[in-house]
Amino acid sequence: MIDNQEKYSLNEPHQQNALAGLLLSAVTFNDEGNITVKCFIPSENYIQLKKLPVNWGKLSQHIITLRWKDRELLSMLCKRLGFYLYRSGKEAGCDLSVFKDVNESLIFWKRYFDSKVYNMAFQTEEPVVPYILRHTQLTPRQVIELCNTIVENSESFPNSLITGDKIREGVEKCEKKLCREVFSSFQESYPFSEDFCTQYLRRLTMSFRISMLRSVHSVIDDIDGKYLTYKNNYLFLERMIFDLGVIGVGLPQGTLPVSNIYQLYHLAEFEPNCDGDFNPNDHTDLFVHPMFIHRINFIRDRNACSKPVCPLQAVETPEILCL
């Protein structure tokens, strides 16, 4: 597994050799019998991998995109927290297998975390787990880093409950760092993406239509050649913001079941790096991922976006929503 936050410079010989070796080992492995070879590649490296001269038509039918569910991330967090408390002498037992049950995870979670977080921007209360998860791209690395920051921000942990205010402060401290890591990881595929987004996307509100993105593209000023690729190729710009997960596609209200959670959030799909494009039309509602709102400084207009935005995968488990 190639999984770190370094810049993936695949033009370097040792990187090319490593990836070529992985692929060669996979295709030359004896396919008879009960052995299967699987190669795990992080999404930010997948774009570069597709540039290598291999038969992607044959490989594509075997490629699976791994997505984490909200209950899986909660289980992982409880296992890590439980083991940490056991090692530090704060918990007598350490049976991590119980956290496979989402209800057991919730019982344990509520011993240390408040159940609600007050969203000051929208003046509403949110369930704590969706609040935390929606400020990440639902990857273990980001969720762990965010929760570590929340715990470090609470001086009284684990002797008293981490309050909603402390959770919100921890999210605010960490989210810009998570954004920078995403931009850095995609630097090889999308040069200067962070500078471009902070300079041009701040013209957009938290919800908009694709025509507004075309308007942004039309005013790109590229005096020094820094944004030449974005200026010359609108589709490259569009692909960048979807690949990085900065923008997602809203789910039509008519397709959603009746539930309080759909009254609380604007739900959207953020699918960084999937092969199937979103292909938004002129009437598609686009939403900014919550993690990027403050880093890029999008316009926070309640008329344009009346509710908090939440990735669909962060609210799939009913038990978690009832905290």
PDB file of C-alpha atoms in Angstrom:
ATOM      1  CA  MET A   1       0.000   0.000   0.000  1.00  0.00           C
ATOM      2  CA  ILE A   2       1.308   3.422  -0.950  1.00  0.00           C
ATOM      3  CA  ASP A   3      -0.192   5.749   1.640  1.00  0.00           C
ATOM      4  CA  ASN A   4       1.533   8.883   2.835  1.00  0.00           C
ATOM      5  CA  GLN A   5       1.334  12.641   2.464  1.00  0.00           C
ATOM      6  CA  GLU A   6       4.448  13.082   0.348  1.00  0.00           C
ATOM      7  CA  LYS A   7       4.260  14.539  -3.130  1.00  0.00           C
ATOM      8  CA  TYR A   8       4.076  11.667  -5.587  1.00  0.00           C
ATOM      9  CA  SER A   9       6.806  12.450  -8.106  1.00  0.00           C
ATOM     10  CA  LEU A  10       6.338   9.573 -10.494  1.00  0.00           C
ATOM     11  CA  ASN A  11       8.864  11.044 -12.917  1.00  0.00           C
ATOM     12  CA  GLU A  12      11.624   9.892 -10.585  1.00  0.00           C
ATOM     13  CA  PRO A  13      13.120   6.509 -11.557  1.00  0.00           C
ATOM     14  CA  HIS A  14      12.740   4.868  -8.140  1.00  0.00           C
ATOM     15  CA  GLN A  15       9.034   5.740  -8.013  1.00  0.00           C
ATOM     16  CA  GLN A  16       8.481   4.445 -11.535  1.00  0.00           C
ATOM     17  CA  ASN A  17      10.336   1.242 -10.722  1.00  0.00           C
ATOM     18  CA  ALA A  18       8.343   0.706  -7.529  1.00  0.00           C
ATOM     19  CA  LEU A  19       4.999   1.077  -9.284  1.00  0.00           C
ATOM     20  CA  ALA A  20       6.118  -0.964 -12.284  1.00  0.00           C
ATOM     21  CA  GLY A  21       7.246  -3.700  -9.909  1.00  0.00           C
ATOM     22  CA  LEU A  22       3.902  -3.733  -8.130  1.00  0.00           C
ATOM     23  CA  LEU A  23       1.993  -4.064 -11.372  1.00  0.00           C
ATOM     24  CA  LEU A  24       4.383  -6.651 -12.800  1.00  0.00           C
ATOM     25  CA  SER A  25       4.121  -8.758  -9.648  1.00  0.00           C
ATOM     26  CA  ALA A  26       0.343  -8.649  -9.844  1.00  0.00           C
ATOM     27  CA  VAL A  27       0.048  -9.648 -13.506  1.00  0.00           C
ATOM     28  CA  THR A  28       2.700 -12.386 -13.375  1.00  0.00           C
ATOM     29  CA  PHE A  29       1.333 -14.015 -10.219  1.00  0.00           C
ATOM     30  CA  ASN A  30      -0.072 -17.486 -10.804  1.00  0.00           C
ATOM     31  CA  ASP A  31      -3.803 -16.912 -11.260  1.00  0.00           C
ATOM     32  CA  GLU A  32      -4.717 -20.553 -10.698  1.00  0.00           C
ATOM     33  CA  GLY A  33      -5.858 -21.628  -7.281  1.00  0.00           C
ATOM     34  CA  ASN A  34      -7.198 -19.582  -4.400  1.00  0.00           C
ATOM     35  CA  ILE A  35      -4.688 -16.735  -4.259  1.00  0.00           C
ATOM     36  CA  THR A  36      -5.646 -13.193  -5.252  1.00  0.00           C
ATOM     37  CA  VAL A  37      -3.237 -10.285  -5.484  1.00  0.00           C
ATOM     38  CA  LYS A  38      -4.624  -6.863  -4.600  1.00  0.00           C
ATOM     39  CA  CYS A  39      -2.768  -3.583  -4.927  1.00  0.00           C
ATOM     40  CA  PHE A  40      -4.090  -0.643  -2.887  1.00  0.00           C
ATOM     41  CA  ILE A  41      -3.426   2.823  -4.287  1.00  0.00           C
ATOM     42  CA  PRO A  42      -4.528   6.087  -2.608  1.00  0.00           C
ATOM     43  CA  SER A  43      -6.794   8.253  -4.712  1.00  0.00           C
ATOM     44  CA  GLU A  44      -4.307  11.093  -5.126  1.00  0.00           C
ATOM     45  CA  ASN A  45      -1.813   8.680  -6.706  1.00  0.00           C
ATOM     46  CA  TYR A  46      -4.381   6.986  -8.936  1.00  0.00           C
ATOM     47  CA  ILE A  47      -4.430   9.855 -11.443  1.00  0.00           C
ATOM     48  CA  GLN A  48      -0.690   9.555 -11.993  1.00  0.00           C
ATOM     49  CA  LEU A  49      -0.875   5.777 -12.166  1.00  0.00           C
ATOM     50  CA  LYS A  50      -3.331   5.996 -15.068  1.00  0.00           C
ATOM     51  CA  LYS A  51      -0.690   7.781 -17.121  1.00  0.00           C
ATOM     52  CA  LEU A  52       1.526   4.684 -17.146  1.00  0.00           C
ATOM     53  CA  PRO A  53       1.511   2.579 -20.355  1.00  0.00           C
ATOM     54  CA  VAL A  54      -0.529  -0.432 -19.236  1.00  0.00           C
ATOM     55  CA  ASN A  55      -3.728  -1.955 -20.593  1.00  0.00           C
ATOM     56  CA  TRP A  56      -6.256   0.017 -18.551  1.00  0.00           C
ATOM     57  CA  GLY A  57      -9.144  -1.419 -20.542  1.00  0.00           C
ATOM     58  CA  LYS A  58      -8.326  -4.842 -19.127  1.00  0.00           C
ATOM     59  CA  LEU A  59      -7.528  -3.584 -15.622  1.00  0.00           C
ATOM     60  CA  SER A  60     -10.556  -1.320 -15.227  1.00  0.00           C
ATOM     61  CA  GLN A  61     -12.983  -4.216 -14.768  1.00  0.00           C
ATOM     62  CA  HIS A  62     -11.048  -5.273 -11.661  1.00  0.00           C
ATOM     63  CA  ILE A  63     -10.670  -1.834 -10.073  1.00  0.00           C
ATOM     64  CA  ILE A  64     -12.732  -1.264  -6.935  1.00  0.00           C
ATOM     65  CA  THR A  65     -13.081   2.105  -5.240  1.00  0.00           C
ATOM     66  CA  LEU A  66     -12.926   1.700  -1.462  1.00  0.00           C
ATOM     67  CA  ARG A  67     -15.306   3.897   0.515  1.00  0.00           C
ATOM     68  CA  TRP A  68     -15.613   4.073   4.289  1.00  0.00           C
ATOM     69  CA  LYS A  69     -19.034   4.169   5.904  1.00  0.00           C
ATOM     70  CA  ASP A  70     -19.875   6.317   8.910  1.00  0.00           C
ATOM     71  CA  ARG A  71     -20.328   3.308  11.213  1.00  0.00           C
ATOM     72  CA  GLU A  72     -16.971   1.850  10.121  1.00  0.00           C
ATOM     73  CA  LEU A  73     -15.189   5.092  10.927  1.00  0.00           C
ATOM     74  CA  LEU A  74     -16.937   5.318  14.306  1.00  0.00           C
ATOM     75  CA  SER A  75     -15.916   1.729  15.096  1.00  0.00           C
ATOM     76  CA  MET A  76     -12.313   2.491  14.157  1.00  0.00           C
ATOM     77  CA  LEU A  77     -12.263   5.607  16.362  1.00  0.00           C
ATOM     78  CA  CYS A  78     -13.677   3.709  19.338  1.00  0.00           C
ATOM     79  CA  LYS A  79     -11.100   0.934  18.936  1.00  0.00           C
ATOM     80  CA  ARG A  80      -8.250   3.437  18.880  1.00  0.00           C
ATOM     81  CA  LEU A  81      -9.658   5.394  21.807  1.00  0.00           C
ATOM     82  CA  GLY A  82     -10.362   2.241  23.804  1.00  0.00           C
ATOM     83  CA  PHE A  83      -6.844   0.908  23.285  1.00  0.00           C
ATOM     84  CA  TYR A  84      -5.318   4.292  24.170  1.00  0.00           C
ATOM     85  CA  LEU A  85      -7.316   4.475  27.419  1.00  0.00           C
ATOM     86  CA  TYR A  86      -6.365   0.886  28.259  1.00  0.00           C
ATOM     87  CA  ARG A  87      -2.660   1.546  27.661  1.00  0.00           C
ATOM     88  CA  SER A  88      -2.802   4.684  29.801  1.00  0.00           C
ATOM     89  CA  GLY A  89      -4.563   2.873  32.652  1.00  0.00           C
ATOM     90  CA  LYS A  90      -7.885   4.684  32.252  1.00  0.00           C
ATOM     91  CA  GLU A  91      -9.821   1.570  31.150  1.00  0.00           C
ATOM     92  CA  ALA A  92      -9.672  -1.794  32.910  1.00  0.00           C
ATOM     93  CA  GLY A  93     -10.483  -3.945  29.871  1.00  0.00           C
ATOM     94  CA  CYS A  94      -9.586  -3.871  26.206  1.00  0.00           C
ATOM     95  CA  ASP A  95     -12.042  -6.044  24.240  1.00  0.00           C
ATOM     96  CA  LEU A  96     -11.987  -4.106  20.994  1.00  0.00           C
ATOM     97  CA  SER A  97     -14.186  -6.654  19.210  1.00  0.00           C
ATOM     98  CA  VAL A  98     -17.310  -5.214  20.870  1.00  0.00           C
ATOM     99  CA  PHE A  99     -16.986  -2.110  18.703  1.00  0.00           C
ATOM    100  CA  LYS A 100     -18.077  -4.077  15.650  1.00  0.00           C
ATOM    101  CA  ASP A 101     -21.561  -3.413  17.014  1.00  0.00           C
ATOM    102  CA  VAL A 102     -22.525   0.187  16.256  1.00  0.00           C
ATOM    103  CA  ASN A 103     -24.652   0.408  19.412  1.00  0.00           C
ATOM    104  CA  GLU A 104     -21.713  -0.647  21.598  1.00  0.00           C
ATOM    105  CA  SER A 105     -19.566   1.934  19.833  1.00  0.00           C
ATOM    106  CA  LEU A 106     -22.150   4.627  20.560  1.00  0.00           C
ATOM    107  CA  ILE A 107     -22.397   3.697  24.248  1.00  0.00           C
ATOM    108  CA  PHE A 108     -18.619   3.990  24.569  1.00  0.00           C
ATOM    109  CA  TRP A 109     -18.453   7.182  22.470  1.00  0.00           C
ATOM    110  CA  LYS A 110     -21.054   8.977  24.605  1.00  0.00           C
ATOM    111  CA  ARG A 111     -18.924   8.470  27.705  1.00  0.00           C
ATOM    112  CA  TYR A 112     -16.355  10.910  26.324  1.00  0.00           C
ATOM    113  CA  PHE A 113     -18.057  13.117  23.711  1.00  0.00           C
ATOM    114  CA  ASP A 114     -21.041  15.439  23.926  1.00  0.00           C
ATOM    115  CA  SER A 115     -24.021  14.372  21.812  1.00  0.00           C
ATOM    116  CA  LYS A 116     -24.592  17.691  20.014  1.00  0.00           C
ATOM    117  CA  VAL A 117     -22.584  20.515  18.482  1.00  0.00           C
ATOM    118  CA  TYR A 118     -24.098  23.950  17.991  1.00  0.00           C
ATOM    119  CA  ASN A 119     -23.516  25.275  14.477  1.00  0.00           C
ATOM    120  CA  MET A 120     -23.157  29.021  14.967  1.00  0.00           C
ATOM    121  CA  ALA A 121     -23.237  29.874  11.249  1.00  0.00           C
ATOM    122  CA  PHE A 122     -26.629  28.229  10.702  1.00  0.00           C
ATOM    123  CA  GLN A 123     -27.854  28.539  14.304  1.00  0.00           C
ATOM    124  CA  THR A 124     -28.762  24.884  14.626  1.00  0.00           C
ATOM    125  CA  GLU A 125     -27.663  21.819  16.591  1.00  0.00           C
ATOM    126  CA  GLU A 126     -26.058  18.853  14.837  1.00  0.00           C
ATOM    127  CA  PRO A 127     -25.447  15.265  15.972  1.00  0.00           C
ATOM    128  CA  VAL A 128     -21.791  15.092  16.937  1.00  0.00           C
ATOM    129  CA  VAL A 129     -20.637  12.180  14.737  1.00  0.00           C
ATOM    130  CA  PRO A 130     -21.995  13.606  11.446  1.00  0.00           C
ATOM    131  CA  TYR A 131     -20.598  16.999  12.453  1.00  0.00           C
ATOM    132  CA  ILE A 132     -17.104  15.549  12.810  1.00  0.00           C
ATOM    133  CA  LEU A 133     -17.283  13.293   9.746  1.00  0.00           C
ATOM    134  CA  ARG A 134     -18.643  15.934   7.382  1.00  0.00           C
ATOM    135  CA  HIS A 135     -15.550  18.055   8.036  1.00  0.00           C
ATOM    136  CA  THR A 136     -13.435  15.269   6.521  1.00  0.00           C
ATOM    137  CA  GLN A 137     -13.512  13.339   3.250  1.00  0.00           C
ATOM    138  CA  LEU A 138     -14.386  10.229   5.268  1.00  0.00           C
ATOM    139  CA  THR A 139     -10.888   8.777   5.139  1.00  0.00           C
ATOM    140  CA  PRO A 140      -9.393   7.176   8.268  1.00  0.00           C
ATOM    141  CA  ARG A 141      -6.310   9.394   8.148  1.00  0.00           C
ATOM    142  CA  GLN A 142      -8.319  12.612   8.185  1.00  0.00           C
ATOM    143  CA  VAL A 143     -10.831  11.417  10.779  1.00  0.00           C
ATOM    144  CA  ILE A 144      -8.064  10.290  13.141  1.00  0.00           C
ATOM    145  CA  GLU A 145      -6.166  13.554  12.747  1.00  0.00           C
ATOM    146  CA  LEU A 146      -9.303  15.595  13.376  1.00  0.00           C
ATOM    147  CA  CYS A 147     -10.312  13.619  16.474  1.00  0.00           C
ATOM    148  CA  ASN A 148      -6.767  13.799  17.857  1.00  0.00           C
ATOM    149  CA  THR A 149      -6.967  17.584  17.564  1.00  0.00           C
ATOM    150  CA  ILE A 150     -10.344  17.624  19.329  1.00  0.00           C
ATOM    151  CA  VAL A 151      -8.982  15.540  22.207  1.00  0.00           C
ATOM    152  CA  GLU A 152      -5.840  17.676  22.483  1.00  0.00           C
ATOM    153  CA  ASN A 153      -8.060  20.766  22.595  1.00  0.00           C
ATOM    154  CA  SER A 154      -9.908  19.434  25.651  1.00  0.00           C
ATOM    155  CA  GLU A 155      -7.729  19.826  28.745  1.00  0.00           C
ATOM    156  CA  SER A 156     -10.030  17.759  30.977  1.00  0.00           C
ATOM    157  CA  PHE A 157     -10.149  14.637  28.755  1.00  0.00           C
ATOM    158  CA  PRO A 158     -10.759  11.829  29.707  1.00  0.00           C
ATOM    159  CA  ASN A 159     -12.002  12.869  33.147  1.00  0.00           C
ATOM    160  CA  SER A 160     -14.966  14.817  31.819  1.00  0.00           C
ATOM    161  CA  LEU A 161     -17.094  14.998  28.690  1.00  0.00           C
ATOM    162  CA  ILE A 162     -15.656  16.817  25.677  1.00  0.00           C
ATOM    163  CA  THR A 163     -18.224  19.564  25.148  1.00  0.00           C
ATOM    164  CA  GLY A 164     -19.747  20.620  21.853  1.00  0.00           C
ATOM    165  CA  ASP A 165     -17.834  23.914  22.040  1.00  0.00           C
ATOM    166  CA  LYS A 166     -14.516  22.076  22.378  1.00  0.00           C
ATOM    167  CA  ILE A 167     -15.425  19.790  19.476  1.00  0.00           C
ATOM    168  CA  ARG A 168     -16.236  22.786  17.279  1.00  0.00           C
ATOM    169  CA  GLU A 169     -12.977  24.518  18.274  1.00  0.00           C
ATOM    170  CA  GLY A 170     -11.001  21.367  17.464  1.00  0.00           C
ATOM    171  CA  VAL A 171     -12.592  21.149  14.018  1.00  0.00           C
ATOM    172  CA  GLU A 172     -11.777  24.802  13.330  1.00  0.00           C
ATOM    173  CA  LYS A 173      -8.149  24.238  14.339  1.00  0.00           C
ATOM    174  CA  CYS A 174      -7.664  21.175  12.151  1.00  0.00           C
ATOM    175  CA  GLU A 175      -9.709  21.630   8.975  1.00  0.00           C
ATOM    176  CA  LYS A 176      -7.344  24.056   7.221  1.00  0.00           C
ATOM    177  CA  LYS A 177      -4.445  21.666   7.818  1.00  0.00           C
ATOM    178  CA  LEU A 178      -6.473  18.834   6.273  1.00  0.00           C
ATOM    179  CA  CYS A 179      -7.174  21.048   3.250  1.00  0.00           C
ATOM    180  CA  ARG A 180      -3.496  21.810   2.755  1.00  0.00           C
ATOM    181  CA  GLU A 181      -2.692  18.090   2.873  1.00  0.00           C
ATOM    182  CA  VAL A 182      -5.234  17.404   0.120  1.00  0.00           C
ATOM    183  CA  PHE A 183      -3.859  20.175  -2.106  1.00  0.00           C
ATOM    184  CA  SER A 184      -0.304  18.980  -1.487  1.00  0.00           C
ATOM    185  CA  SER A 185      -1.185  15.381  -2.329  1.00  0.00           C
ATOM    186  CA  PHE A 186      -2.593  16.413  -5.711  1.00  0.00           C
ATOM    187  CA  GLN A 187       0.195  18.858  -6.551  1.00  0.00           C
ATOM    188  CA  GLU A 188       1.646  16.530  -9.178  1.00  0.00           C
ATOM    189  CA  SER A 189      -1.671  16.242 -11.018  1.00  0.00           C
ATOM    190  CA  TYR A 190      -2.989  19.762 -10.444  1.00  0.00           C
ATOM    191  CA  PRO A 191      -0.140  22.268  -9.981  1.00  0.00           C
ATOM    192  CA  PHE A 192      -0.882  25.412  -7.940  1.00  0.00           C
ATOM    193  CA  SER A 193      -4.390  24.139  -7.176  1.00  0.00           C
ATOM    194  CA  GLU A 194      -4.423  25.645  -3.681  1.00  0.00           C
ATOM    195  CA  ASP A 195      -3.320  29.072  -4.905  1.00  0.00           C
ATOM    196  CA  PHE A 196      -5.825  28.926  -7.742  1.00  0.00           C
ATOM    197  CA  CYS A 197      -8.741  27.958  -5.508  1.00  0.00           C
ATOM    198  CA  THR A 198      -8.015  30.581  -2.865  1.00  0.00           C
ATOM    199  CA  GLN A 199      -7.671  33.264  -5.542  1.00  0.00           C
ATOM    200  CA  TYR A 200     -10.648  32.435  -7.772  1.00  0.00           C
ATOM    201  CA  LEU A 201     -13.137  30.125  -6.063  1.00  0.00           C
ATOM    202  CA  ARG A 202     -13.726  32.567  -3.223  1.00  0.00           C
ATOM    203  CA  ARG A 203     -15.991  34.364  -5.704  1.00  0.00           C
ATOM    204  CA  LEU A 204     -18.467  31.505  -5.298  1.00  0.00           C
ATOM    205  CA  THR A 205     -21.109  30.875  -2.639  1.00  0.00           C
ATOM    206  CA  MET A 206     -21.416  27.571  -0.767  1.00  0.00           C
ATOM    207  CA  SER A 207     -24.024  26.466  -3.315  1.00  0.00           C
ATOM    208  CA  PHE A 208     -24.047  27.377  -6.993  1.00  0.00           C
ATOM    209  CA  ARG A 209     -24.689  26.148 -10.534  1.00  0.00           C
ATOM    210  CA  ILE A 210     -22.086  25.131 -13.103  1.00  0.00           C
ATOM    211  CA  SER A 211     -22.579  28.400 -15.006  1.00  0.00           C
ATOM    212  CA  MET A 212     -20.917  30.222 -12.097  1.00  0.00           C
ATOM    213  CA  LEU A 213     -17.823  28.059 -12.482  1.00  0.00           C
ATOM    214  CA  ARG A 214     -17.691  28.960 -16.158  1.00  0.00           C
ATOM    215  CA  SER A 215     -17.849  32.613 -15.119  1.00  0.00           C
ATOM    216  CA  VAL A 216     -14.851  32.081 -12.856  1.00  0.00           C
ATOM    217  CA  HIS A 217     -12.978  30.440 -15.718  1.00  0.00           C
ATOM    218  CA  SER A 218     -13.659  33.395 -18.001  1.00  0.00           C
ATOM    219  CA  VAL A 219     -11.848  35.859 -15.706  1.00  0.00           C
ATOM    220  CA  ILE A 220      -8.680  33.852 -15.030  1.00  0.00           C
ATOM    221  CA  ASP A 221      -5.715  36.194 -15.296  1.00  0.00           C
ATOM    222  CA  ASP A 222      -2.516  34.347 -16.143  1.00  0.00           C
ATOM    223  CA  ILE A 223       0.173  36.962 -16.504  1.00  0.00           C
ATOM    224  CA  ASP A 224       3.037  34.795 -15.248  1.00  0.00           C
ATOM    225  CA  GLY A 225       1.842  31.468 -16.726  1.00  0.00           C
ATOM    226  CA  LYS A 226       1.075  29.993 -13.315  1.00  0.00           C
ATOM    227  CA  TYR A 227      -2.519  29.083 -14.182  1.00  0.00           C
ATOM    228  CA  LEU A 228      -2.052  28.503 -17.903  1.00  0.00           C
ATOM    229  CA  THR A 229      -3.470  24.973 -17.868  1.00  0.00           C
ATOM    230  CA  TYR A 230      -6.601  26.096 -16.025  1.00  0.00           C
ATOM    231  CA  LYS A 231      -7.076  29.079 -18.325  1.00  0.00           C
ATOM    232  CA  ASN A 232      -6.643  27.067 -21.537  1.00  0.00           C
ATOM    233  CA  ASN A 233      -8.730  24.064 -20.502  1.00  0.00           C
ATOM    234  CA  TYR A 234     -12.026  24.567 -18.682  1.00  0.00           C
ATOM    235  CA  LEU A 235     -12.565  20.810 -18.339  1.00  0.00           C
ATOM    236  CA  PHE A 236      -9.216  20.537 -16.546  1.00  0.00           C
ATOM    237  CA  LEU A 237     -10.450  23.120 -14.042  1.00  0.00           C
ATOM    238  CA  GLU A 238     -13.750  21.316 -13.569  1.00  0.00           C
ATOM    239  CA  ARG A 239     -12.044  17.967 -13.125  1.00  0.00           C
ATOM    240  CA  MET A 240      -9.656  19.443 -10.564  1.00  0.00           C
ATOM    241  CA  ILE A 241     -12.334  20.654  -8.166  1.00  0.00           C
ATOM    242  CA  PHE A 242     -14.216  17.346  -8.379  1.00  0.00           C
ATOM    243  CA  ASP A 243     -11.093  15.176  -8.049  1.00  0.00           C
ATOM    244  CA  LEU A 244      -9.963  17.070  -4.971  1.00  0.00           C
ATOM    245  CA  GLY A 245     -13.444  16.804  -3.510  1.00  0.00           C
ATOM    246  CA  VAL A 246     -13.823  20.571  -3.156  1.00  0.00           C
ATOM    247  CA  ILE A 247     -17.215  20.500  -4.883  1.00  0.00           C
ATOM    248  CA  GLY A 248     -19.954  17.874  -4.850  1.00  0.00           C
ATOM    249  CA  VAL A 249     -23.295  17.296  -6.537  1.00  0.00           C
ATOM    250  CA  GLY A 250     -26.455  17.840  -4.517  1.00  0.00           C
ATOM    251  CA  LEU A 251     -28.989  15.041  -4.250  1.00  0.00           C
ATOM    252  CA  PRO A 252     -32.442  15.959  -5.599  1.00  0.00           C
ATOM    253  CA  GLN A 253     -34.932  16.283  -2.746  1.00  0.00           C
ATOM    254  CA  GLY A 254     -37.400  14.010  -4.523  1.00  0.00           C
ATOM    255  CA  THR A 255     -34.944  11.088  -4.356  1.00  0.00           C
ATOM    256  CA  LEU A 256     -34.516  11.253  -0.566  1.00  0.00           C
ATOM    257  CA  PRO A 257     -36.645   9.412   2.006  1.00  0.00           C
ATOM    258  CA  VAL A 258     -38.532  11.417   4.597  1.00  0.00           C
ATOM    259  CA  SER A 259     -36.224  11.859   7.598  1.00  0.00           C
ATOM    260  CA  ASN A 260     -35.178  14.583  10.013  1.00  0.00           C
ATOM    261  CA  ILE A 261     -31.596  14.340   8.785  1.00  0.00           C
ATOM    262  CA  TYR A 262     -32.631  15.487   5.326  1.00  0.00           C
ATOM    263  CA  GLN A 263     -34.270  18.508   6.910  1.00  0.00           C
ATOM    264  CA  LEU A 264     -31.059  19.343   8.770  1.00  0.00           C
ATOM    265  CA  TYR A 265     -28.546  19.059   5.901  1.00  0.00           C
ATOM    266  CA  HIS A 266     -28.080  19.666   2.214  1.00  0.00           C
ATOM    267  CA  LEU A 267     -26.834  16.208   1.194  1.00  0.00           C
ATOM    268  CA  ALA A 268     -24.307  15.908  -1.611  1.00  0.00           C
ATOM    269  CA  GLU A 269     -22.060  13.312  -3.203  1.00  0.00           C
ATOM    270  CA  PHE A 270     -18.345  14.042  -3.056  1.00  0.00           C
ATOM    271  CA  GLU A 271     -16.503  11.362  -4.986  1.00  0.00           C
ATOM    272  CA  PRO A 272     -12.878  12.405  -5.428  1.00  0.00           C
ATOM    273  CA  ASN A 273     -11.133  10.477  -8.170  1.00  0.00           C
ATOM    274  CA  CYS A 274     -13.879   8.110  -9.248  1.00  0.00           C
ATOM    275  CA  ASP A 275     -13.765   7.176 -12.922  1.00  0.00           C
ATOM    276  CA  GLY A 276     -17.387   8.088 -13.527  1.00  0.00           C
ATOM    277  CA  ASP A 277     -17.760  11.833 -13.936  1.00  0.00           C
ATOM    278  CA  PHE A 278     -20.605  13.688 -12.263  1.00  0.00           C
ATOM    279  CA  ASN A 279     -21.474  15.482 -15.519  1.00  0.00           C
ATOM    280  CA  PRO A 280     -23.503  18.247 -13.860  1.00  0.00           C
ATOM    281  CA  ASN A 281     -25.931  20.072 -16.118  1.00  0.00           C
ATOM    282  CA  ASP A 282     -26.997  23.707 -15.934  1.00  0.00           C
ATOM    283  CA  HIS A 283     -29.693  22.862 -13.376  1.00  0.00           C
ATOM    284  CA  THR A 284     -27.579  20.726 -11.026  1.00  0.00           C
ATOM    285  CA  ASP A 285     -27.055  22.118  -7.530  1.00  0.00           C
ATOM    286  CA  LEU A 286     -23.373  22.060  -6.607  1.00  0.00           C
ATOM    287  CA  PHE A 287     -22.176  22.330  -3.011  1.00  0.00           C
ATOM    288  CA  VAL A 288     -18.843  23.179  -1.413  1.00  0.00           C
ATOM    289  CA  HIS A 289     -17.397  20.511   0.872  1.00  0.00           C
ATOM    290  CA  PRO A 290     -17.491  21.829   4.480  1.00  0.00           C
ATOM    291  CA  MET A 291     -13.796  21.087   4.988  1.00  0.00           C
ATOM    292  CA  PHE A 292     -12.813  23.648   2.332  1.00  0.00           C
ATOM    293  CA  ILE A 293     -15.189  26.498   3.211  1.00  0.00           C
ATOM    294  CA  HIS A 294     -12.886  28.450   5.520  1.00  0.00           C
ATOM    295  CA  ARG A 295      -9.599  27.656   3.774  1.00  0.00           C
ATOM    296  CA  ILE A 296     -10.811  28.985   0.426  1.00  0.00           C
ATOM    297  CA  ASN A 297     -13.108  31.530   2.089  1.00  0.00           C
ATOM    298  CA  PHE A 298     -16.221  30.832   0.048  1.00  0.00           C
ATOM    299  CA  ILE A 299     -19.020  33.373   0.367  1.00  0.00           C
ATOM    300  CA  ARG A 300     -21.307  32.260   3.199  1.00  0.00           C
ATOM    301  CA  ASP A 301     -24.708  33.397   1.994  1.00  0.00           C
ATOM    302  CA  ARG A 302     -27.723  31.913   3.793  1.00  0.00           C
ATOM    303  CA  ASN A 303     -29.913  32.729   0.795  1.00  0.00           C
ATOM    304  CA  ALA A 304     -27.710  30.604  -1.469  1.00  0.00           C
ATOM    305  CA  CYS A 305     -27.221  27.791   1.060  1.00  0.00           C
ATOM    306  CA  SER A 306     -29.795  27.655   3.849  1.00  0.00           C
ATOM    307  CA  LYS A 307     -28.506  24.551   5.662  1.00  0.00           C
ATOM    308  CA  PRO A 308     -25.156  22.909   6.463  1.00  0.00           C
ATOM    309  CA  VAL A 309     -23.729  20.695   3.709  1.00  0.00           C
ATOM    310  CA  CYS A 310     -23.038  17.045   4.455  1.00  0.00           C
ATOM    311  CA  PRO A 311     -21.601  14.171   2.369  1.00  0.00           C
ATOM    312  CA  LEU A 312     -24.208  11.438   1.991  1.00  0.00           C
ATOM    313  CA  GLN A 313     -21.851   8.756   3.358  1.00  0.00           C
ATOM    314  CA  ALA A 314     -21.594  10.605   6.696  1.00  0.00           C
ATOM    315  CA  VAL A 315     -25.267  10.046   7.551  1.00  0.00           C
ATOM    316  CA  GLU A 316     -26.038   6.513   6.369  1.00  0.00           C
ATOM    317  CA  THR A 317     -26.454   4.884   9.798  1.00  0.00           C
ATOM    318  CA  PRO A 318     -29.711   5.815  11.607  1.00  0.00           C
ATOM    319  CA  GLU A 319     -28.368   4.940  15.078  1.00  0.00           C
ATOM    320  CA  ILE A 320     -25.547   7.466  14.741  1.00  0.00           C
ATOM    321  CA  LEU A 321     -27.984  10.218  13.809  1.00  0.00           C
ATOM    322  CA  CYS A 322     -29.989   9.704  17.000  1.00  0.00           C
ATOM    323  CA  LEU A 323     -27.162  10.536  19.405  1.00  0.00           C
TER     324      LEU A 323
END
